[in-house]
CSV table of C-alpha atoms in Angstrom, one decimal:
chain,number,residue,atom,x,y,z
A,1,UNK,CA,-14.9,9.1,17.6
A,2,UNK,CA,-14.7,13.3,16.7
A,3,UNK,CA,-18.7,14.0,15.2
A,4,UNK,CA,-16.4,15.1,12.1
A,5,UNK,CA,-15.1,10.9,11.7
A,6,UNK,CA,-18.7,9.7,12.2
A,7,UNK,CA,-19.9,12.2,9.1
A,8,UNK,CA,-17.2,11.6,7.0
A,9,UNK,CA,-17.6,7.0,7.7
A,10,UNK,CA,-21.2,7.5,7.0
A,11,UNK,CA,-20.3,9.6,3.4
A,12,UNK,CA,-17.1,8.2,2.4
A,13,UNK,CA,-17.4,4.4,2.8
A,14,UNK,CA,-19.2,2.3,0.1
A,15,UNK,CA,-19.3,-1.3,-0.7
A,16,UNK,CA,-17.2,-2.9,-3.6
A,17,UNK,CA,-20.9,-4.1,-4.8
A,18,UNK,CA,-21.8,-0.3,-5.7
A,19,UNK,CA,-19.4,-0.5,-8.2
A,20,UNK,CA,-19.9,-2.5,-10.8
A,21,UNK,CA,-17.8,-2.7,-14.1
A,22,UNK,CA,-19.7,-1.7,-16.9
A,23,UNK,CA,-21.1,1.2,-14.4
A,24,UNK,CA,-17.8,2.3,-14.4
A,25,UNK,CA,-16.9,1.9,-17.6
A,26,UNK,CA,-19.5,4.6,-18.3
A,27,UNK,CA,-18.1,7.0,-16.2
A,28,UNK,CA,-14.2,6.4,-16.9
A,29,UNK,CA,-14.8,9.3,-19.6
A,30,UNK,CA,-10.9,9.7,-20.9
A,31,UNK,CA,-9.5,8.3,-17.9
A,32,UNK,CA,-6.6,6.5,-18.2
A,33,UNK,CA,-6.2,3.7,-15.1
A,34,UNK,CA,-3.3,1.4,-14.2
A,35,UNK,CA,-3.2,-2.0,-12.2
A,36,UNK,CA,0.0,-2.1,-10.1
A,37,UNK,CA,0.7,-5.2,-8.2
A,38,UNK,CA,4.3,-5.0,-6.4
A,39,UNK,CA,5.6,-8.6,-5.9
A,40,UNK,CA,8.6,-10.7,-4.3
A,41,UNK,CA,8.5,-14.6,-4.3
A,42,UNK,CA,4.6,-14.5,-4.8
A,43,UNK,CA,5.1,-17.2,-8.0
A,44,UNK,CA,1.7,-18.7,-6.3
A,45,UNK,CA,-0.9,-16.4,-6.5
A,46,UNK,CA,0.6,-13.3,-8.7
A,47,UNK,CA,-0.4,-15.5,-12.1
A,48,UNK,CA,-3.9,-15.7,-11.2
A,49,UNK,CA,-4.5,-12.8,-10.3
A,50,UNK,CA,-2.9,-11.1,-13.2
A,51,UNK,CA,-5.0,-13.8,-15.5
A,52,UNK,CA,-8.3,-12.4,-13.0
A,53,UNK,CA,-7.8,-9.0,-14.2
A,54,UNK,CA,-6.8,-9.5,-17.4
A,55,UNK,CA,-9.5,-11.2,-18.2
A,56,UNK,CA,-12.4,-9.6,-16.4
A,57,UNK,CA,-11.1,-6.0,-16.7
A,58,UNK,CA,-8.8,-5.9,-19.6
A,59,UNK,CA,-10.7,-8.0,-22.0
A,60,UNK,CA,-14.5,-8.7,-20.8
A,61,UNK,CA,-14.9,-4.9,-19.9
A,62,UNK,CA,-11.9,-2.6,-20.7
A,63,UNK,CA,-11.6,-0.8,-17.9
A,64,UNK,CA,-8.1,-0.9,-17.2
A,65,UNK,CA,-5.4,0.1,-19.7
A,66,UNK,CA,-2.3,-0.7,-18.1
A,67,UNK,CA,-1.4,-3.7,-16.1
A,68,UNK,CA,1.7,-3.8,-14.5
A,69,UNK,CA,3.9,-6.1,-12.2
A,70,UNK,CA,7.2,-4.8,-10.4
A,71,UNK,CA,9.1,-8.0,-9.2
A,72,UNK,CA,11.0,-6.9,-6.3
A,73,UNK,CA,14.2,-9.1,-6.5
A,74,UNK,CA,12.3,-12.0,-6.8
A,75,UNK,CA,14.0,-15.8,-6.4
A,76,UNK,CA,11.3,-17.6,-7.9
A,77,UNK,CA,9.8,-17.6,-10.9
A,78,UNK,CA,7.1,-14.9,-10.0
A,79,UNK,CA,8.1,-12.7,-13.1
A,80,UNK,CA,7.8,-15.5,-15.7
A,81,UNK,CA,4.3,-16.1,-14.1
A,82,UNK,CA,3.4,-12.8,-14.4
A,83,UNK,CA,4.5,-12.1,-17.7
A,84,UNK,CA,2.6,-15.3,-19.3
A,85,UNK,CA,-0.5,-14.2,-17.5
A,86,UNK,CA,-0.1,-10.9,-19.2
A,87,UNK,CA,1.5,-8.2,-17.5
A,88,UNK,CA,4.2,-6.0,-18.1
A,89,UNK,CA,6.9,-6.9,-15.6
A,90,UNK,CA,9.2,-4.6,-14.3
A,91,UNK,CA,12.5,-5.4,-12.6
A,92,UNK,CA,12.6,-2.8,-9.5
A,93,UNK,CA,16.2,-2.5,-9.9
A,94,UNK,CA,15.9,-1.3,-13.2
A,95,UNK,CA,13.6,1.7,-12.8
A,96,UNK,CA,15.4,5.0,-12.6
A,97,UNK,CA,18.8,3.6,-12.8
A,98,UNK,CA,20.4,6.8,-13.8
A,99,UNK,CA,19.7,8.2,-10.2
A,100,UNK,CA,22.2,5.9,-9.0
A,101,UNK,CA,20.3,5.4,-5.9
A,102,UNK,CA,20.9,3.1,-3.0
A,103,UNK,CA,19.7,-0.6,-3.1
A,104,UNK,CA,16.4,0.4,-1.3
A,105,UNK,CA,14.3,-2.3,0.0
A,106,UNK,CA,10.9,-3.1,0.2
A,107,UNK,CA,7.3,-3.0,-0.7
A,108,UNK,CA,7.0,1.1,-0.7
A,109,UNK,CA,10.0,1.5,-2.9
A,110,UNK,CA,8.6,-0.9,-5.3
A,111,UNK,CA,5.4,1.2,-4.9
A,112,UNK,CA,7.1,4.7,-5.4
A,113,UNK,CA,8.8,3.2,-8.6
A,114,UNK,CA,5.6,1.9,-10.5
A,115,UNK,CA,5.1,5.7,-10.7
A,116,UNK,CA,8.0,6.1,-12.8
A,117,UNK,CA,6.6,3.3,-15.2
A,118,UNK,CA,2.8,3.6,-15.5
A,119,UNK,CA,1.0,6.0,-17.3
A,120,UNK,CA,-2.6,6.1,-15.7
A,121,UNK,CA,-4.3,8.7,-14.0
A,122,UNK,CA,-6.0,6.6,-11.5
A,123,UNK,CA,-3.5,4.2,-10.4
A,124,UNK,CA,-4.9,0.7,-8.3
A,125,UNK,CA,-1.9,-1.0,-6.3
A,126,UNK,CA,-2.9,-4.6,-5.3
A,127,UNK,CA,-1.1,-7.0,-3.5
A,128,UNK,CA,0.3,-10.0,-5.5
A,129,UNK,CA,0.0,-12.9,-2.5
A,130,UNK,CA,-3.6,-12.6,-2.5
A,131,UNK,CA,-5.9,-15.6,-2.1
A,132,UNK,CA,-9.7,-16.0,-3.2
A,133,UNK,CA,-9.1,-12.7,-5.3
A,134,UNK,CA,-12.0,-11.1,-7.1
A,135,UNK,CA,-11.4,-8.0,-9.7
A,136,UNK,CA,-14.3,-6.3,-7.5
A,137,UNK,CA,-10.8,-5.5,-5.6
A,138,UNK,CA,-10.2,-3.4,-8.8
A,139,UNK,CA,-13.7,-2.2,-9.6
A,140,UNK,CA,-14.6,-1.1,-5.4
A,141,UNK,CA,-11.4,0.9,-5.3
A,142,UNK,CA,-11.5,3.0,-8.7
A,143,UNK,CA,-15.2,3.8,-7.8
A,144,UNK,CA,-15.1,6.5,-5.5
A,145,UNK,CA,-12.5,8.0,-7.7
A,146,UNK,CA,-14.5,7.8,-10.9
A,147,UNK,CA,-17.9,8.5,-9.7
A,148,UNK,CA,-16.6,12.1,-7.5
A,149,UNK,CA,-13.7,13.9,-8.7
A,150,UNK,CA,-13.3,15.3,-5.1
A,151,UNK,CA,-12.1,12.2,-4.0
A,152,UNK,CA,-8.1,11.6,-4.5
A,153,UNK,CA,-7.3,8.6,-2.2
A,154,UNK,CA,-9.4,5.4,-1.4
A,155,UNK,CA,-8.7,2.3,0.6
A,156,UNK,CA,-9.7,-1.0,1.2
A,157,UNK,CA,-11.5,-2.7,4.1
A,158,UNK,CA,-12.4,-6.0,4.7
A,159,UNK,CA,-12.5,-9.3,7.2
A,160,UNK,CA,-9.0,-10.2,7.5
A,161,UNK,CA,-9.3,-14.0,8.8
A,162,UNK,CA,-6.2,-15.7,10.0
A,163,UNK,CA,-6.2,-19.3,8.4
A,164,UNK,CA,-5.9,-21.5,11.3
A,165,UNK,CA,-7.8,-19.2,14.2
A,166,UNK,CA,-11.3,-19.4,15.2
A,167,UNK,CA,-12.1,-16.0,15.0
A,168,UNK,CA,-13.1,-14.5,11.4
A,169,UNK,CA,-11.0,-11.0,12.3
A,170,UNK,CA,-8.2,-12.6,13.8
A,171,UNK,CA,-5.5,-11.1,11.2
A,172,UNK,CA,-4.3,-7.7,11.1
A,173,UNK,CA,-2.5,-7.7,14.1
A,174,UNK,CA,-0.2,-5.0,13.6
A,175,UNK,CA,-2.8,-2.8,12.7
A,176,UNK,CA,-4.9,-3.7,15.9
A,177,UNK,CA,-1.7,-3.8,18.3
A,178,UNK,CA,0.1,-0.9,16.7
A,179,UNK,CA,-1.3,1.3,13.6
A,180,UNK,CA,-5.3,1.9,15.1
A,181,UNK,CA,-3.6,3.1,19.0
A,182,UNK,CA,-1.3,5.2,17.0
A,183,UNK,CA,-3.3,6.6,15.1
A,184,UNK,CA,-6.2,7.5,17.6
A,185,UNK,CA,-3.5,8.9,19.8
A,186,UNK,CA,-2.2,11.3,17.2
A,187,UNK,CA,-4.2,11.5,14.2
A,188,UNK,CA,-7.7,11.1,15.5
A,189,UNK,CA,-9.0,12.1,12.2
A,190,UNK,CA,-8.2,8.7,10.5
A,191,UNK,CA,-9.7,6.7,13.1
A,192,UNK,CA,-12.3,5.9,10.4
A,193,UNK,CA,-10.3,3.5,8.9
A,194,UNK,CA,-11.0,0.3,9.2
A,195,UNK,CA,-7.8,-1.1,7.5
A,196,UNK,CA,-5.5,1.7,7.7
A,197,UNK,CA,-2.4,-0.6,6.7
A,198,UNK,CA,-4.6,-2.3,4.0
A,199,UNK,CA,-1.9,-3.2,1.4
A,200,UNK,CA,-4.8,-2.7,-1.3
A,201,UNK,CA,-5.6,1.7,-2.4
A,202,UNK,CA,-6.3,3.5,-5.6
A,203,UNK,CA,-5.4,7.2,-6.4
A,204,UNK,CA,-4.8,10.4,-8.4
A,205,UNK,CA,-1.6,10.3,-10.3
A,206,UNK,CA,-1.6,13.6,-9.5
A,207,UNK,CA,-2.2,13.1,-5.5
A,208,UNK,CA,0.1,10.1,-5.5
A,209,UNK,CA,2.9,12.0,-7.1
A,210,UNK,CA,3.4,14.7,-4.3
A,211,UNK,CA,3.5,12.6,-1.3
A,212,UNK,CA,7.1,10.7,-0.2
A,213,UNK,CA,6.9,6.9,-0.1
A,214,UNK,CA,8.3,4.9,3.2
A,215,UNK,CA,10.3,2.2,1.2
A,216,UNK,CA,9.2,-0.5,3.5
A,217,UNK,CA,6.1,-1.9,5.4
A,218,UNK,CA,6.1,1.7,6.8
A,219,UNK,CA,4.4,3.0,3.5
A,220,UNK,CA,0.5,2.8,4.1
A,221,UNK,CA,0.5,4.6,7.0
A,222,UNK,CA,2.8,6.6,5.9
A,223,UNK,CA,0.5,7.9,2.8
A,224,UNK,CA,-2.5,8.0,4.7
A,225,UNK,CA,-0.9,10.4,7.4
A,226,UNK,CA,0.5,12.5,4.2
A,227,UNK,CA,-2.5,12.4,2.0
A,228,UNK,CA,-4.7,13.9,5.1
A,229,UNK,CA,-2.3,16.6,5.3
A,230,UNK,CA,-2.4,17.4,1.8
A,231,UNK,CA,-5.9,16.9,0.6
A,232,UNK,CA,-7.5,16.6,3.8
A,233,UNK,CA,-10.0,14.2,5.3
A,234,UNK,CA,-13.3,14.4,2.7
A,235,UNK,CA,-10.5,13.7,-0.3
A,236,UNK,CA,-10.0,10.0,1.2
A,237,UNK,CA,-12.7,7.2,0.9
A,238,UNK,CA,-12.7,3.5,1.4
A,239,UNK,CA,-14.2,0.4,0.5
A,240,UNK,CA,-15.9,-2.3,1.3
A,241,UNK,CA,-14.1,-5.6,-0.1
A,242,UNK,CA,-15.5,-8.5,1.8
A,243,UNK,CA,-13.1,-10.7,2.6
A,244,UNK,CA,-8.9,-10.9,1.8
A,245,UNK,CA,-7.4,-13.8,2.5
A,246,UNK,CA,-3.2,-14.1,2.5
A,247,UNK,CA,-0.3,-15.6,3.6
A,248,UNK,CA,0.7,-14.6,7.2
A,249,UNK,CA,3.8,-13.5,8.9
A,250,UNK,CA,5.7,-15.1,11.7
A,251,UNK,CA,5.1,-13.0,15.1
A,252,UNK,CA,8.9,-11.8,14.9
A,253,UNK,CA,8.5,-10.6,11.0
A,254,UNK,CA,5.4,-8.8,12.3
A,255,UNK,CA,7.6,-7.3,14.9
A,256,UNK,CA,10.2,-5.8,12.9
A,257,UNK,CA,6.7,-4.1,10.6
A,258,UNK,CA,5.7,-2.9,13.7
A,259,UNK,CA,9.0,-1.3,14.8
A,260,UNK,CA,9.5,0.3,10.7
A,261,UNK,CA,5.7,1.6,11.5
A,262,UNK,CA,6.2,3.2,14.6
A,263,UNK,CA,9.7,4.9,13.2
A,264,UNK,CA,7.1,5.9,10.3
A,265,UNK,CA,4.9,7.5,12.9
A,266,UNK,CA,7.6,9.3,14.8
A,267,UNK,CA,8.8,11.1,11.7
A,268,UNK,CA,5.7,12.4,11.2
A,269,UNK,CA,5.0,13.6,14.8
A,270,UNK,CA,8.2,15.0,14.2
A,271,UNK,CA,7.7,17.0,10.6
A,272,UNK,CA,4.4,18.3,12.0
A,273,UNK,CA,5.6,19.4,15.2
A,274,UNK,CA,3.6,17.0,17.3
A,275,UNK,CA,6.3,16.2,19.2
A,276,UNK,CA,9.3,17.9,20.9
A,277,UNK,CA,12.5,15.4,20.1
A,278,UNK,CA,15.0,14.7,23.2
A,279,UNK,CA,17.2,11.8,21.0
A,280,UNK,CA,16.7,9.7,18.0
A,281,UNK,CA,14.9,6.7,18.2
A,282,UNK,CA,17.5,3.2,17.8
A,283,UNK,CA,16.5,1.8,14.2
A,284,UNK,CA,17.6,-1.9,16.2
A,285,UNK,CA,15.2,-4.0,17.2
A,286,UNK,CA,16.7,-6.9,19.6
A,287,UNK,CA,14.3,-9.9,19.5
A,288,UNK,CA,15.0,-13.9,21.1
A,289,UNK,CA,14.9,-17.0,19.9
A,290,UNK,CA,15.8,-20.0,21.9
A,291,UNK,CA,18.5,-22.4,21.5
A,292,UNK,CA,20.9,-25.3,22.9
A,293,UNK,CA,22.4,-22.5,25.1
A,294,UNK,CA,19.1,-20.7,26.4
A,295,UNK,CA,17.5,-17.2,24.6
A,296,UNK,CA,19.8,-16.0,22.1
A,297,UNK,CA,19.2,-12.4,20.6
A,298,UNK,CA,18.9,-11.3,17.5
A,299,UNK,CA,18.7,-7.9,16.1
A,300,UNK,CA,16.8,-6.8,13.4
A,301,UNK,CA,17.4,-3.2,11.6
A,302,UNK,CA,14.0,-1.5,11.5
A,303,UNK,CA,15.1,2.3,10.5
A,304,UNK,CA,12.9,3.1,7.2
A,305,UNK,CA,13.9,5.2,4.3
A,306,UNK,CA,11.6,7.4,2.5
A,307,UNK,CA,11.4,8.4,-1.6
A,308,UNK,CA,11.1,12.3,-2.4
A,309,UNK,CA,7.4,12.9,-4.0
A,310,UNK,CA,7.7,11.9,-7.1
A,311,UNK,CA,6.7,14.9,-8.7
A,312,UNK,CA,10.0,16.4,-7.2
A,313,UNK,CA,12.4,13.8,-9.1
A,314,UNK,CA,13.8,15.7,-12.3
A,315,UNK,CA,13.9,12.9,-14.5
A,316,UNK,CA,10.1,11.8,-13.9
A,317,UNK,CA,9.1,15.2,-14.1
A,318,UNK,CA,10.7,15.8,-17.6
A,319,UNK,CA,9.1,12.5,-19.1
A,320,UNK,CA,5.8,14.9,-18.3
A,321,UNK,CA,6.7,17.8,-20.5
């Protein structure tokens, strides 16, 4: 690890028990802070955890001001949930229609759009199939940002345990198999990171906002790779959460993540001249599955898309005059 990593792990990561509500309270000042959680098919767990923060954040200490669901084409009845347990639920679809944009998919898209429908300047973006949630989620993530205005970016870490496995740290298997070698290889600055594709961060409207978005599970890596070029390394922080527990992927969903992650990567080598290009990578992914007649192959598109900064899209950036 570069002597710079080791300096900046020992100064920038703090616990989610440093941060305690009514601390923070104190120091919100005229802060305004959104909850985002984006969500598909997550009618489970997105009630309770909307009810959690609500509750704990909203109404026992009110710290946050806005929360905010984006149901993401949703089959079930996750925005019904979410709207009884008190948030304000958003059809992704319906956000920015007049830029007649292509049916994106995915988590990042929903994530780029919340922009366009929140109005705080700290903006928390949680993940709405969460198990054993606690609103110290909340409260570790906004602290580094309330507590040093220096800081613009802050992510979570935590034990990752894979229900079923022995071992505590079994999840995260992308990031281990994929995201860490990658990014040790090419971005040795963020090998500090202990969950680099941790699906729960907090920023700066005003960070967030001039950085693309990777519409699909490409997206955290994607920001973290952009946010260190634009704010640099002692503007990012992360936090201590404990423990997240979640529903798991099969090994060939995790595949095609991994594939949308590396094509995430590449474009980056490429934009900052890390690498010299000979072709362009396939966005196909053949995997197997076996049937009557032996392996049969299937092929899976893994190509991302990626949204403009938002501070770039005319019609967010006249809703700010």
């Amino acid at each position: 690890m570069l002597p710079e990593v080791e300096a900046w792990l020992s100064r920038r990561t703090s616990s989610a028990a440093d941060w305690p509500a009514r601390a923070l309270l104190s120091a919100k000042a005229d802060a305004s802070i959104s909850v985002v959680l984006p969500a598909r098919n997550e009618e489970e767990t997105v009630g309770e955890i909307v009810s959690a923060v609500r509750r704990d954040l909203v109404e026992a200490v009110p710290l946050v001001d806005e929360l905010v669901v984006i149901d993401s084409r949703s089959s079930d009845d996750t925005a019904a949930r979410a709207l009884r347990a008190g948030a304000k639920v958003f059809a992704q679809d319906e956000i920015l229609p007049e830029l007649h944009e292509p049916r994106y998919d995915g988590k990042g898209e929903a994530l780029w759009k919340s922009l366009a429908v929140t109005t705080g300047d700290l903006v928390v973006f949680v993940d709405a199939d969460l198990r054993e949630f606690r609103t110290s989620f909340v409260t570790g993530l906004l602290g580094p940002l309330l507590a040093d205005p220096a800081v613009g970016y802050v992510k979570a870490c935590y034990d990752r345990p894979l229900l079923g496995a022995a071992e505590p740290n079994a999840g995260g298997r992308v990031t281990e198999l994929v995201a860490r070698p990658l990014l040790n290889l090419h971005w040795p600055l963020l090998a500090g990171f202990v969950q680099p594709l941790a699906g729960e961060y907090a920023g700066r409207r005003a960070v967030l906002e001039r950085v693309p978005f990777v519409t699909g599970y490409g997206v955290e890596l994607g920001l973290l790779i952009d946010l260190l070029d634009l704010v640099g390394l002692d503007a990012l922080a992360q936090v201590d959460l404990g423990r997240r527990v979640h529903s798991h992927q099969s090994t060939e969903a995790l595949g095609g993540m991994a594939g949308q992650i590396m094509h995430t990567a590449w474009a980056r080598l490429e934009r900052h001249h890390k690498v010299v290009p000979l072709h362009e990578p396939s966005t196909r992914l053949v995997q197997f599955e076996r049937g009557p007649a032996g392996h049969r192959p299937l092929t899976r598109h893994v190509g991302v898309a990626e949204r403009p900064p938002m501070a770039t899209v005319p019609q967010y950036a006249s809703r700010l005059r």
